[in-house]
mmCIF file of C-alpha atoms and ligand atoms in Angstrom:
data_model
loop_
_atom_site.group_PDB
_atom_site.id
_atom_site.type_symbol
_atom_site.label_atom_id
_atom_site.label_comp_id
_atom_site.label_asym_id
_atom_site.label_seq_id
_atom_site.Cartn_x
_atom_site.Cartn_y
_atom_site.Cartn_z
ATOM 1 C CA UNK A 1368 114.232 108.005 107.020
ATOM 2 C CA UNK A 1369 112.863 108.458 110.505
ATOM 3 C CA UNK A 1370 110.498 105.534 110.674
ATOM 4 C CA UNK A 1371 108.890 106.716 113.910
ATOM 5 C CA UNK A 1372 107.446 109.962 112.620
ATOM 6 C CA UNK A 1373 106.191 108.836 109.234
ATOM 7 C CA UNK A 1374 102.832 107.318 108.453
ATOM 8 C CA UNK A 1375 104.017 104.743 105.911
ATOM 9 C CA UNK A 1376 103.133 101.049 106.126
ATOM 10 C CA UNK A 1377 106.254 99.012 105.438
ATOM 11 C CA UNK A 1378 105.956 96.416 102.659
ATOM 12 C CA UNK A 1379 109.593 95.356 102.594
ATOM 13 C CA UNK A 1380 113.152 96.122 103.709
ATOM 14 C CA UNK A 1381 116.418 95.934 101.783
ATOM 15 C CA UNK A 1382 119.523 93.937 102.753
ATOM 16 C CA UNK A 1383 120.728 96.836 104.912
ATOM 17 C CA UNK A 1384 117.419 96.922 106.786
ATOM 18 C CA UNK A 1385 116.253 100.129 105.095
ATOM 19 C CA UNK A 1386 112.674 100.616 104.017
ATOM 20 C CA UNK A 1387 112.416 99.374 100.422
ATOM 21 C CA UNK A 1388 108.679 99.394 99.694
ATOM 22 C CA UNK A 1389 106.134 101.303 101.693
ATOM 23 C CA UNK A 1390 102.586 102.428 101.249
ATOM 24 C CA UNK A 1391 101.116 105.807 102.233
ATOM 25 C CA UNK A 1392 97.767 106.507 103.889
ATOM 26 C CA UNK A 1393 94.714 108.030 102.228
ATOM 27 C CA UNK A 1394 94.045 110.299 105.197
ATOM 28 C CA UNK A 1395 97.453 111.996 104.938
ATOM 29 C CA UNK A 1396 97.121 113.971 101.701
ATOM 30 C CA UNK A 1397 96.946 117.654 102.566
ATOM 31 C CA UNK A 1398 95.404 120.532 100.650
ATOM 32 C CA UNK A 1399 98.593 121.380 98.829
ATOM 33 C CA UNK A 1400 99.918 117.858 98.478
ATOM 34 C CA UNK A 1401 101.534 115.003 100.336
ATOM 35 C CA UNK A 1402 104.318 115.664 102.858
ATOM 36 C CA UNK A 1403 107.474 113.929 101.639
ATOM 37 C CA UNK A 1404 107.564 111.844 104.856
ATOM 38 C CA UNK A 1405 104.158 110.458 103.869
ATOM 39 C CA UNK A 1406 105.055 109.665 100.253
ATOM 40 C CA UNK A 1407 105.055 105.954 99.321
ATOM 41 C CA UNK A 1408 108.349 104.308 98.429
ATOM 42 C CA UNK A 1409 109.409 101.778 95.792
ATOM 43 C CA UNK A 1410 112.990 100.568 95.374
ATOM 44 C CA UNK A 1411 113.392 97.448 93.298
ATOM 45 C CA UNK A 1412 116.919 96.890 94.636
ATOM 46 C CA UNK A 1413 118.953 97.950 97.676
ATOM 47 C CA UNK A 1414 119.086 101.710 98.016
ATOM 48 C CA UNK A 1415 122.375 103.007 96.562
ATOM 49 C CA UNK A 1416 124.797 104.865 98.812
ATOM 50 C CA UNK A 1417 124.795 108.546 97.815
ATOM 51 C CA UNK A 1418 128.081 110.193 96.879
ATOM 52 C CA UNK A 1419 128.962 113.825 97.672
ATOM 53 C CA UNK A 1420 130.244 114.180 94.149
ATOM 54 C CA UNK A 1421 127.311 112.906 92.095
ATOM 55 C CA UNK A 1422 127.505 113.625 88.358
ATOM 56 C CA UNK A 1423 125.310 112.699 85.447
ATOM 57 C CA UNK A 1424 126.886 111.806 82.178
ATOM 58 C CA UNK A 1425 124.957 112.813 79.076
ATOM 59 C CA UNK A 1426 126.017 110.923 75.964
ATOM 60 C CA UNK A 1427 124.956 112.258 72.578
ATOM 61 C CA UNK A 1428 124.009 110.260 69.496
ATOM 62 C CA UNK A 1429 127.512 110.856 68.132
ATOM 63 C CA UNK A 1430 129.144 109.374 71.244
ATOM 64 C CA UNK A 1431 130.323 112.748 72.562
ATOM 65 C CA UNK A 1432 129.559 113.136 76.237
ATOM 66 C CA UNK A 1433 129.273 115.834 78.881
ATOM 67 C CA UNK A 1434 129.204 115.535 82.615
ATOM 68 C CA UNK A 1435 127.073 117.657 84.966
ATOM 69 C CA UNK A 1436 127.369 118.087 88.717
ATOM 70 C CA UNK A 1437 124.442 119.275 90.791
ATOM 71 C CA UNK A 1438 126.052 122.741 90.752
ATOM 72 C CA UNK A 1439 126.181 122.673 86.947
ATOM 73 C CA UNK A 1440 122.497 121.761 86.777
ATOM 74 C CA UNK A 1441 121.619 124.636 89.100
ATOM 75 C CA UNK A 1442 122.999 127.105 86.558
ATOM 76 C CA UNK A 1443 120.105 126.329 84.197
ATOM 77 C CA UNK A 1444 116.746 128.076 84.413
ATOM 78 C CA UNK A 1445 115.012 126.518 87.400
ATOM 79 C CA UNK A 1446 111.524 125.067 87.082
ATOM 80 C CA UNK A 1447 109.040 124.144 89.745
ATOM 81 C CA UNK A 1448 106.027 121.907 89.107
ATOM 82 C CA UNK A 1449 103.349 120.367 91.300
ATOM 83 C CA UNK A 1450 103.141 116.794 90.038
ATOM 84 C CA UNK A 1451 101.328 113.697 91.199
ATOM 85 C CA UNK A 1452 103.451 110.532 91.391
ATOM 86 C CA UNK A 1453 101.696 107.160 91.219
ATOM 87 C CA UNK A 1454 103.061 103.625 91.062
ATOM 88 C CA UNK A 1455 101.457 101.423 88.407
ATOM 89 C CA UNK A 1456 100.932 98.898 91.219
ATOM 90 C CA UNK A 1457 98.561 101.292 93.031
ATOM 91 C CA UNK A 1458 95.353 99.353 93.792
ATOM 92 C CA UNK A 1459 96.800 95.991 92.731
ATOM 93 C CA UNK A 1460 95.554 94.317 95.908
ATOM 94 C CA UNK A 1461 91.975 95.437 95.196
ATOM 95 C CA UNK A 1462 91.621 93.202 92.141
ATOM 96 C CA UNK A 1463 89.144 90.392 92.543
ATOM 97 C CA UNK A 1464 91.654 87.986 90.994
ATOM 98 C CA UNK A 1465 94.947 87.955 92.903
ATOM 99 C CA UNK A 1466 98.125 88.664 90.903
ATOM 100 C CA UNK A 1467 101.781 88.321 91.959
ATOM 101 C CA UNK A 1468 103.596 91.168 93.679
ATOM 102 C CA UNK A 1469 102.792 93.368 96.636
ATOM 103 C CA UNK A 1470 99.071 93.555 97.357
ATOM 104 C CA UNK A 1471 99.024 97.341 97.488
ATOM 105 C CA UNK A 1472 95.887 99.271 98.397
ATOM 106 C CA UNK A 1473 95.439 102.867 97.255
ATOM 107 C CA UNK A 1474 98.438 104.216 99.151
ATOM 108 C CA UNK A 1475 100.814 104.248 96.181
ATOM 109 C CA UNK A 1476 100.493 107.869 95.074
ATOM 110 C CA UNK A 1477 101.270 111.328 96.354
ATOM 111 C CA UNK A 1478 101.600 114.885 95.157
ATOM 112 C CA UNK A 1479 104.636 117.115 95.642
ATOM 113 C CA UNK A 1480 106.249 120.319 94.439
ATOM 114 C CA UNK A 1481 109.322 119.300 92.441
ATOM 115 C CA UNK A 1482 112.204 121.642 91.592
ATOM 116 C CA UNK A 1483 114.773 121.092 88.893
ATOM 117 C CA UNK A 1484 115.644 121.796 85.310
ATOM 118 C CA UNK A 1485 113.960 120.732 82.080
ATOM 119 C CA UNK A 1486 115.706 117.690 80.677
ATOM 120 C CA UNK A 1487 115.171 119.386 77.270
ATOM 121 C CA UNK A 1488 117.237 122.426 78.353
ATOM 122 C CA UNK A 1489 120.171 120.237 79.383
ATOM 123 C CA UNK A 1490 120.058 118.286 76.116
ATOM 124 C CA UNK A 1491 119.875 121.506 74.138
ATOM 125 C CA UNK A 1492 122.862 122.973 75.980
ATOM 126 C CA UNK A 1493 124.806 119.859 74.970
ATOM 127 C CA UNK A 1494 123.780 120.415 71.346
ATOM 128 C CA UNK A 1495 121.988 117.051 71.366
ATOM 129 C CA UNK A 1496 118.706 118.166 69.839
ATOM 130 C CA UNK A 1497 118.590 115.871 66.820
ATOM 131 C CA UNK A 1498 119.660 112.453 65.673
ATOM 132 C CA UNK A 1499 118.001 110.348 68.373
ATOM 133 C CA UNK A 1500 114.646 108.786 69.219
ATOM 134 C CA UNK A 1501 115.241 107.406 72.727
ATOM 135 C CA UNK A 1502 116.856 108.751 75.890
ATOM 136 C CA UNK A 1503 118.167 105.787 77.876
ATOM 137 C CA UNK A 1504 118.040 106.908 81.516
ATOM 138 C CA UNK A 1505 120.308 104.835 83.718
ATOM 139 C CA UNK A 1506 120.588 104.508 87.502
ATOM 140 C CA UNK A 1507 123.268 102.726 89.574
ATOM 141 C CA UNK A 1508 120.987 100.319 91.437
ATOM 142 C CA UNK A 1509 120.829 96.726 90.305
ATOM 143 C CA UNK A 1510 120.858 93.078 91.289
ATOM 144 C CA UNK A 1511 118.860 89.926 90.796
ATOM 145 C CA UNK A 1512 115.082 90.142 90.721
ATOM 146 C CA UNK A 1513 112.877 87.285 91.813
ATOM 147 C CA UNK A 1514 110.910 85.301 90.780
ATOM 148 C CA UNK A 1515 112.466 85.741 87.316
ATOM 149 C CA UNK A 1516 116.047 85.358 88.568
ATOM 150 C CA UNK A 1517 116.866 88.228 86.193
ATOM 151 C CA UNK A 1518 120.066 90.177 86.697
ATOM 152 C CA UNK A 1519 119.744 93.821 85.667
ATOM 153 C CA UNK A 1520 120.331 97.433 86.576
ATOM 154 C CA UNK A 1521 117.569 100.010 86.722
ATOM 155 C CA UNK A 1522 117.058 101.868 83.451
ATOM 156 C CA UNK A 1523 114.286 103.163 81.208
ATOM 157 C CA UNK A 1524 114.168 104.218 77.561
ATOM 158 C CA UNK A 1525 112.231 107.473 77.480
ATOM 159 C CA UNK A 1526 110.783 108.243 74.027
ATOM 160 C CA UNK A 1527 112.026 111.489 72.474
ATOM 161 C CA UNK A 1528 108.677 113.349 72.620
ATOM 162 C CA UNK A 1529 108.286 112.789 76.356
ATOM 163 C CA UNK A 1530 111.961 113.520 77.031
ATOM 164 C CA UNK A 1531 111.630 116.902 75.303
ATOM 165 C CA UNK A 1532 108.434 118.017 77.049
ATOM 166 C CA UNK A 1533 109.387 121.107 79.055
ATOM 167 C CA UNK A 1534 107.807 119.711 82.238
ATOM 168 C CA UNK A 1535 109.923 116.539 82.179
ATOM 169 C CA UNK A 1536 112.469 117.474 84.836
ATOM 170 C CA UNK A 1537 115.759 116.475 86.324
ATOM 171 C CA UNK A 1538 114.776 117.345 89.902
ATOM 172 C CA UNK A 1539 116.957 117.947 92.964
ATOM 173 C CA UNK A 1540 114.443 119.360 95.431
ATOM 174 C CA UNK A 1541 110.965 118.534 96.665
ATOM 175 C CA UNK A 1542 108.791 120.990 98.557
ATOM 176 C CA UNK A 1543 111.741 123.367 98.673
ATOM 177 C CA UNK A 1544 114.115 120.920 100.359
ATOM 178 C CA UNK A 1545 116.903 118.759 98.921
ATOM 179 C CA UNK A 1546 115.538 115.497 97.566
ATOM 180 C CA UNK A 1547 115.920 112.776 100.236
ATOM 181 C CA UNK A 1548 118.010 109.814 99.105
ATOM 182 C CA UNK A 1549 115.089 107.397 99.429
ATOM 183 C CA UNK A 1550 113.180 109.480 96.883
ATOM 184 C CA UNK A 1551 116.079 109.590 94.456
ATOM 185 C CA UNK A 1552 118.409 112.240 95.879
ATOM 186 C CA UNK A 1553 120.569 113.867 94.794
ATOM 187 C CA UNK A 1554 118.677 113.816 91.452
ATOM 188 C CA UNK A 1555 115.740 112.004 89.912
ATOM 189 C CA UNK A 1556 113.554 112.277 86.864
ATOM 190 C CA UNK A 1557 110.031 113.734 87.082
ATOM 191 C CA UNK A 1558 107.834 112.523 84.221
ATOM 192 C CA UNK A 1559 104.417 114.172 84.613
ATOM 193 C CA UNK A 1560 101.375 112.073 83.772
ATOM 194 C CA UNK A 1561 103.362 108.827 83.522
ATOM 195 C CA UNK A 1562 103.529 106.102 86.152
ATOM 196 C CA UNK A 1563 106.335 106.183 88.728
ATOM 197 C CA UNK A 1564 108.432 103.530 86.973
ATOM 198 C CA UNK A 1565 109.562 106.335 84.593
ATOM 199 C CA UNK A 1566 110.644 108.613 87.434
ATOM 200 C CA UNK A 1567 114.171 107.185 87.556
ATOM 201 C CA UNK A 1568 115.849 107.864 90.908
ATOM 202 C CA UNK A 1569 119.612 108.537 91.387
ATOM 203 C CA UNK A 1570 120.030 109.208 87.628
ATOM 204 C CA UNK A 1571 123.655 108.632 86.647
ATOM 205 C CA UNK A 1572 123.659 108.504 82.847
ATOM 206 C CA UNK A 1573 121.514 109.627 79.919
ATOM 207 C CA UNK A 1574 122.328 108.203 76.518
ATOM 208 C CA UNK A 1575 120.643 109.383 73.329
ATOM 209 C CA UNK A 1576 120.357 107.083 70.357
ATOM 210 C CA UNK A 1577 118.248 105.679 67.546
ATOM 211 C CA UNK A 1578 118.420 102.233 69.140
ATOM 212 C CA UNK A 1579 115.298 100.723 70.542
ATOM 213 C CA UNK A 1580 115.793 100.517 74.302
ATOM 214 C CA UNK A 1581 115.637 97.016 75.716
ATOM 215 C CA UNK A 1582 115.816 96.095 79.371
ATOM 216 C CA UNK A 1583 114.148 94.168 82.166
ATOM 217 C CA UNK A 1584 112.297 97.249 83.486
ATOM 218 C CA UNK A 1585 111.113 98.166 79.995
ATOM 219 C CA UNK A 1586 110.240 94.864 78.324
ATOM 220 C CA UNK A 1587 109.463 92.478 81.177
ATOM 221 C CA UNK A 1588 108.393 94.101 84.431
ATOM 222 C CA UNK A 1589 106.054 97.049 84.095
ATOM 223 C CA UNK A 1590 104.535 95.774 80.881
ATOM 224 C CA UNK A 1591 100.848 95.015 80.479
ATOM 225 C CA UNK A 1592 100.436 91.294 79.824
ATOM 226 C CA UNK A 1593 97.534 89.006 79.142
ATOM 227 C CA UNK A 1594 97.140 85.998 81.364
ATOM 228 C CA UNK A 1595 99.418 83.860 79.206
ATOM 229 C CA UNK A 1596 102.252 86.397 79.622
ATOM 230 C CA UNK A 1597 101.994 87.901 76.138
ATOM 231 C CA UNK A 1598 103.192 91.506 76.322
ATOM 232 C CA UNK A 1599 100.469 93.927 75.230
ATOM 233 C CA UNK A 1600 102.304 97.175 75.890
ATOM 234 C CA UNK A 1601 104.676 99.158 78.066
ATOM 235 C CA UNK A 1602 103.201 100.756 81.206
ATOM 236 C CA UNK A 1603 103.389 104.509 80.564
ATOM 237 C CA UNK A 1604 100.614 107.104 80.914
ATOM 238 C CA UNK A 1605 98.522 106.976 84.064
ATOM 239 C CA UNK A 1606 94.893 105.939 83.743
ATOM 240 C CA UNK A 1607 92.056 108.073 85.134
ATOM 241 C CA UNK A 1608 91.333 107.483 88.795
ATOM 242 C CA UNK A 1609 89.048 108.903 91.463
ATOM 243 C CA UNK A 1610 89.428 108.011 95.118
ATOM 244 C CA UNK A 1611 87.155 108.444 98.113
ATOM 245 C CA UNK A 1612 89.375 109.770 100.918
ATOM 246 C CA UNK A 1613 86.524 110.166 103.428
ATOM 247 C CA UNK A 1614 84.521 108.426 104.706
ATOM 248 C CA UNK A 1615 86.474 105.165 104.753
ATOM 249 C CA UNK A 1616 85.480 101.520 104.631
ATOM 250 C CA UNK A 1617 83.048 100.561 107.377
ATOM 251 C CA UNK A 1618 82.399 104.119 108.676
ATOM 252 C CA UNK A 1619 78.993 104.786 110.220
ATOM 253 C CA UNK A 1620 77.341 107.849 108.674
ATOM 254 C CA UNK A 1621 74.192 109.873 108.749
ATOM 255 C CA UNK A 1622 72.641 110.198 105.315
ATOM 256 C CA UNK A 1623 73.517 113.902 105.010
ATOM 257 C CA UNK A 1624 77.224 113.057 105.224
ATOM 258 C CA UNK A 1625 79.555 114.506 102.607
ATOM 259 C CA UNK A 1626 81.880 112.307 100.568
ATOM 260 C CA UNK A 1627 85.309 113.736 99.751
ATOM 261 C CA UNK A 1628 88.060 112.651 97.479
ATOM 262 C CA UNK A 1629 90.696 113.207 94.825
ATOM 263 C CA UNK A 1630 90.889 112.488 91.098
ATOM 264 C CA UNK A 1631 93.471 112.656 88.313
ATOM 265 C CA UNK A 1632 93.995 111.368 84.775
ATOM 266 C CA UNK A 1633 97.630 111.284 83.679
ATOM 267 C CA UNK A 1634 98.369 113.732 80.896
ATOM 268 C CA UNK A 1635 94.719 114.695 80.567
ATOM 269 C CA UNK A 1636 92.349 116.810 82.544
ATOM 270 C CA UNK A 1637 89.598 115.172 84.559
ATOM 271 C CA UNK A 1638 86.275 116.169 82.976
ATOM 272 C CA UNK A 1639 83.776 114.468 85.304
ATOM 273 C CA UNK A 1640 83.688 112.799 88.679
ATOM 274 C CA UNK A 1641 80.556 110.803 89.434
ATOM 275 C CA UNK A 1642 79.310 108.720 92.338
ATOM 276 C CA UNK A 1643 76.979 105.743 92.416
ATOM 277 C CA UNK A 1644 75.078 104.009 95.220
ATOM 278 C CA UNK A 1645 73.577 101.258 93.046
ATOM 279 C CA UNK A 1646 76.757 99.434 91.956
ATOM 280 C CA UNK A 1647 77.187 101.486 88.813
ATOM 281 C CA UNK A 1648 73.665 101.327 87.407
ATOM 282 C CA UNK A 1649 73.281 105.094 87.668
ATOM 283 C CA UNK A 1650 75.846 107.828 88.250
ATOM 284 C CA UNK A 1651 75.455 111.295 89.763
ATOM 285 C CA UNK A 1652 77.916 114.137 89.110
ATOM 286 C CA UNK A 1653 80.084 115.150 92.073
ATOM 287 C CA UNK A 1654 81.132 118.779 92.660
ATOM 288 C CA UNK A 1655 84.688 119.622 91.741
ATOM 289 C CA UNK A 1656 85.786 121.884 94.586
ATOM 290 C CA UNK A 1657 89.440 122.582 93.742
ATOM 291 C CA UNK A 1658 91.786 121.922 90.877
ATOM 292 C CA UNK A 1659 95.504 121.970 91.626
ATOM 293 C CA UNK A 1660 96.242 122.834 88.010
ATOM 294 C CA UNK A 1661 99.274 121.634 86.114
ATOM 295 C CA UNK A 1662 99.924 118.007 86.935
ATOM 296 C CA UNK A 1663 98.117 117.740 90.234
ATOM 297 C CA UNK A 1664 94.936 116.153 91.501
ATOM 298 C CA UNK A 1665 91.552 117.771 91.820
ATOM 299 C CA UNK A 1666 89.337 117.616 94.890
ATOM 300 C CA UNK A 1667 85.691 116.653 94.693
ATOM 301 C CA UNK A 1668 82.803 116.281 97.092
ATOM 302 C CA UNK A 1669 79.357 114.727 96.878
ATOM 303 C CA UNK A 1670 76.308 114.181 99.011
ATOM 304 C CA UNK A 1671 74.497 110.875 99.308
ATOM 305 C CA UNK A 1672 71.099 110.886 97.588
ATOM 306 C CA UNK A 1673 68.078 111.372 99.849
ATOM 307 C CA UNK A 1674 65.934 108.429 100.888
ATOM 308 C CA UNK A 1675 68.590 105.711 101.062
ATOM 309 C CA UNK A 1676 67.787 102.698 103.187
ATOM 310 C CA UNK A 1677 69.490 102.420 106.532
ATOM 311 C CA UNK A 1678 72.237 99.849 106.882
ATOM 312 C CA UNK A 1679 75.112 98.856 104.646
ATOM 313 C CA UNK A 1680 75.473 100.923 101.486
ATOM 314 C CA UNK A 1681 78.096 100.596 98.793
ATOM 315 C CA UNK A 1682 79.371 103.929 97.475
ATOM 316 C CA UNK A 1683 81.449 104.071 94.276
ATOM 317 C CA UNK A 1684 83.236 106.884 92.433
ATOM 318 C CA UNK A 1685 84.631 107.154 88.927
ATOM 319 C CA UNK A 1686 86.528 109.744 86.892
ATOM 320 C CA UNK A 1687 86.271 110.466 83.174
ATOM 321 C CA UNK A 1688 88.905 112.543 81.434
ATOM 322 C CA UNK A 1689 88.827 115.116 78.631
ATOM 323 C CA UNK A 1690 89.450 112.495 75.939
ATOM 324 C CA UNK A 1691 86.629 110.299 77.228
ATOM 325 C CA UNK A 1692 88.654 107.683 79.122
ATOM 326 C CA UNK A 1693 86.589 106.459 82.029
ATOM 327 C CA UNK A 1694 87.137 103.973 84.829
ATOM 328 C CA UNK A 1695 85.772 100.465 84.385
ATOM 329 C CA UNK A 1696 83.918 98.790 87.258
ATOM 330 C CA UNK A 1697 86.696 96.165 87.207
ATOM 331 C CA UNK A 1698 89.790 96.746 85.121
ATOM 332 C CA UNK A 1699 90.902 94.200 82.518
ATOM 333 C CA UNK A 1700 92.876 91.245 83.879
ATOM 334 C CA UNK A 1701 96.622 91.857 83.812
ATOM 335 C CA UNK A 1702 99.115 89.134 84.662
ATOM 336 C CA UNK A 1703 101.269 91.422 86.829
ATOM 337 C CA UNK A 1704 98.361 93.467 88.137
ATOM 338 C CA UNK A 1705 99.462 96.883 86.831
ATOM 339 C CA UNK A 1706 97.164 99.794 86.064
ATOM 340 C CA UNK A 1707 94.210 98.630 88.137
ATOM 341 C CA UNK A 1708 91.836 101.592 87.918
ATOM 342 C CA UNK A 1709 88.609 99.712 88.593
ATOM 343 C CA UNK A 1710 86.220 102.148 90.306
ATOM 344 C CA UNK A 1711 86.914 102.769 93.968
ATOM 345 C CA UNK A 1712 84.081 101.581 96.162
ATOM 346 C CA UNK A 1713 83.612 101.432 99.899
ATOM 347 C CA UNK A 1714 80.834 100.123 102.091
ATOM 348 C CA UNK A 1715 79.484 102.426 104.780
ATOM 349 C CA UNK A 1716 76.848 101.896 107.447
ATOM 350 C CA UNK A 1717 73.989 104.415 107.146
ATOM 351 C CA UNK A 1718 72.391 105.519 110.413
ATOM 352 C CA UNK A 1719 68.903 106.922 110.874
ATOM 353 C CA UNK A 1720 68.405 110.694 110.673
ATOM 354 C CA UNK A 1721 70.748 113.597 110.024
ATOM 355 C CA UNK A 1722 74.055 114.321 111.707
ATOM 356 C CA UNK A 1723 73.619 115.938 115.124
ATOM 357 C CA UNK A 1724 74.112 119.724 114.947
ATOM 358 C CA UNK A 1725 76.652 120.782 117.513
HETATM 359 N N1 MTE B 209 116.679 103.921 90.201
HETATM 360 C C1 MTE B 209 115.424 103.575 90.473
HETATM 361 N N2 MTE B 209 114.432 104.433 90.182
HETATM 362 C C2 MTE B 209 113.150 104.121 90.437
HETATM 363 C C3 MTE B 209 112.809 102.869 91.011
HETATM 364 C C4 MTE B 209 113.874 101.974 91.328
HETATM 365 O O1 MTE B 209 113.659 100.866 91.841
HETATM 366 N N3 MTE B 209 115.157 102.372 91.052
HETATM 367 N N4 MTE B 209 111.467 102.568 91.238
HETATM 368 C C5 MTE B 209 110.503 103.259 90.369
HETATM 369 C C6 MTE B 209 109.114 103.034 90.719
HETATM 370 S S1 MTE B 209 108.426 101.594 90.192
HETATM 371 C C7 MTE B 209 108.359 104.005 91.312
HETATM 372 S S2 MTE B 209 106.691 103.775 91.557
HETATM 373 C C8 MTE B 209 108.944 105.270 91.779
HETATM 374 C C9 MTE B 209 108.671 105.496 93.238
HETATM 375 O O2 MTE B 209 109.219 106.697 93.682
HETATM 376 P P1 MTE B 209 109.371 106.988 95.245
HETATM 377 O O3 MTE B 209 110.085 105.822 95.854
HETATM 378 O O4 MTE B 209 110.089 108.283 95.361
HETATM 379 O O5 MTE B 209 107.954 107.103 95.785
HETATM 380 O O6 MTE B 209 110.347 105.328 91.566
HETATM 381 C C10 MTE B 209 110.786 104.754 90.341
HETATM 382 N N5 MTE B 209 112.190 105.022 90.145
HETATM 383 MO MO1 MO B 210 106.174 101.578 90.696
#
């Protein structure tokens, strides 16, 4: 990746000096989505070296297997979906109680147009429709993860229902261009509505079975845990989230300023976006100005209420989805800090009078 022209903030490099973790910027999300150069990055190991002859092996419940090249995959009906990708660590650094791991702000999401084939179509073509409950999706990257000292390779056990959803894709292009290696090229999984951990990059093998999938990235990391380390569940569907993209922390505003932002809610539609200027005592509906549709974000805007006092003012926003999930003021403690969707709030400095008309 050309590190000069991108807007990412580096959070770590791999042993070869390549960007390994990087956060995007809130100001860089465009109307249609996030340019791929501005999309955050998470590799848990060194980035694998791509091969010109990449294949995926699909192993059925009966042990029979078939191998697909990129060319083979292109012969299936092509699908294109606008999907928002978000790391479960998004917002971790905003928790009031510090947790281990990178102290990410809200730069760990982005929206892109993904092109590929339905995983379901490939499995059907193999004749592997029945006789399994889990698709074990394997990638070639691996190593030792600290602080656990755990040796593993990257893999996830995708439950049958999600694996067979038509919008779950094996993708080879993003925004009409071949998938860059740092985002999983030549092929990665796209799992709409579920956190990025499921979007396995550099997929090399898919194995279908009745066995319960066990692995470091399924049962240890990316699980919700109480503070004693008891596992409460596997990180999967995204939680509702609304974000203020402008103004930003510390901005000086006139009281007729407009607030703008984005919101999404995993597999569900966002029903309401509301803002508050009294630390969540009362909430006022924001206007939803554009919905991407499908698996993308919506855009909202709101005006500050009239008659606010000059000086520092805390502005908060929350989303509620169609099944009634709403954002808490502070999200429940989690040992590893995943899924922090506590309401986004910023403090702005209100100036006297209206904005100058130019
Ligand atoms: N093979 C592999 N796939 C992976 C990962 C990884 O470390 N290895 N990281 C996952 C995590 S945690 C996230 S949030 C997304 C990030 O995708 P991106 O780097 O394209 O933004 O990829 C996922 N897929
Ligand atoms: Mo992630």
